[in-house]
Short mmCIF file of C-alpha atoms in Angstrom, two decimals:
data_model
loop_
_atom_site.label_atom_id
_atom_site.label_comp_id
_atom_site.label_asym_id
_atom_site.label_seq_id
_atom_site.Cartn_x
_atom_site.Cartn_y
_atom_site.Cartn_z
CA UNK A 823 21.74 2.86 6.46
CA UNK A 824 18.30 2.12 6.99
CA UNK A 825 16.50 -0.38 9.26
CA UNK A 826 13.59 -1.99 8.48
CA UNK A 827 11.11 -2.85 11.26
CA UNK A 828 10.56 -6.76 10.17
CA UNK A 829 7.38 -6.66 12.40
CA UNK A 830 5.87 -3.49 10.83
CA UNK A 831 6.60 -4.88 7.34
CA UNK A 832 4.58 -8.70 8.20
CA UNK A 833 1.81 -6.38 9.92
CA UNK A 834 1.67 -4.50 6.27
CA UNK A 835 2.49 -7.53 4.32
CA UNK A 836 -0.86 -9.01 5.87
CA UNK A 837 -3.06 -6.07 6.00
CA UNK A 838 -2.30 -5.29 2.25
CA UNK A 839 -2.84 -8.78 1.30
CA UNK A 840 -5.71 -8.80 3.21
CA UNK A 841 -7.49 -5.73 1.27
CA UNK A 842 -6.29 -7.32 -2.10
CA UNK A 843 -8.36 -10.33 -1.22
CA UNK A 844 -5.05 -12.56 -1.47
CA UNK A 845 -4.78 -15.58 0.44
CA UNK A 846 -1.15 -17.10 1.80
CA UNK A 847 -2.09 -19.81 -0.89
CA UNK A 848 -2.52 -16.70 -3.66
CA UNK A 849 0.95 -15.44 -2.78
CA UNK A 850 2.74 -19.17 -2.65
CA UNK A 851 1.92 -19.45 -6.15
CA UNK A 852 2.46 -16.32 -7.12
CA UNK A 853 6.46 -16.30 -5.19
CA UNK A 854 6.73 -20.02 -6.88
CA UNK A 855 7.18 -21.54 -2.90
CA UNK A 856 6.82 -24.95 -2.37
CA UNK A 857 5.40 -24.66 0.61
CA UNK A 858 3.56 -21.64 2.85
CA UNK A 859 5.97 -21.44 5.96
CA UNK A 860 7.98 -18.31 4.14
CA UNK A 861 4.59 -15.93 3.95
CA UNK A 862 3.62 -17.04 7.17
CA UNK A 863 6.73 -15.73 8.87
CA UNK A 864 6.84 -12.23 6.64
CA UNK A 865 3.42 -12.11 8.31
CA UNK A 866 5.00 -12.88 11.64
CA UNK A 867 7.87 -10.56 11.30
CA UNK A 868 10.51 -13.44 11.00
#
């Protein structure tokens, strides 16, 4: 089974986000969140 590396994935989810030009905002509205706490931890390997 394989295991993903949660703090490898939030370092990528931020560095891709980052070249795309998307802010934490940008992806809130794009996911539909309420609020920004949820991309913040991705981003934080939570």
């Amino acid at each position: 089974m394989p295991v993903i590396d949660m703090v490898r994935a939030g370092q990528n989810i931020g560095r891709l986000c980052k070249q795309a030009g998307l802010s934490v905002r940008d992806l809130q509205d794009v996911f539909g969140f309420a609020t920004p706490q949820v991309i913040y931890k991705w981003q934080q390997g939570d």
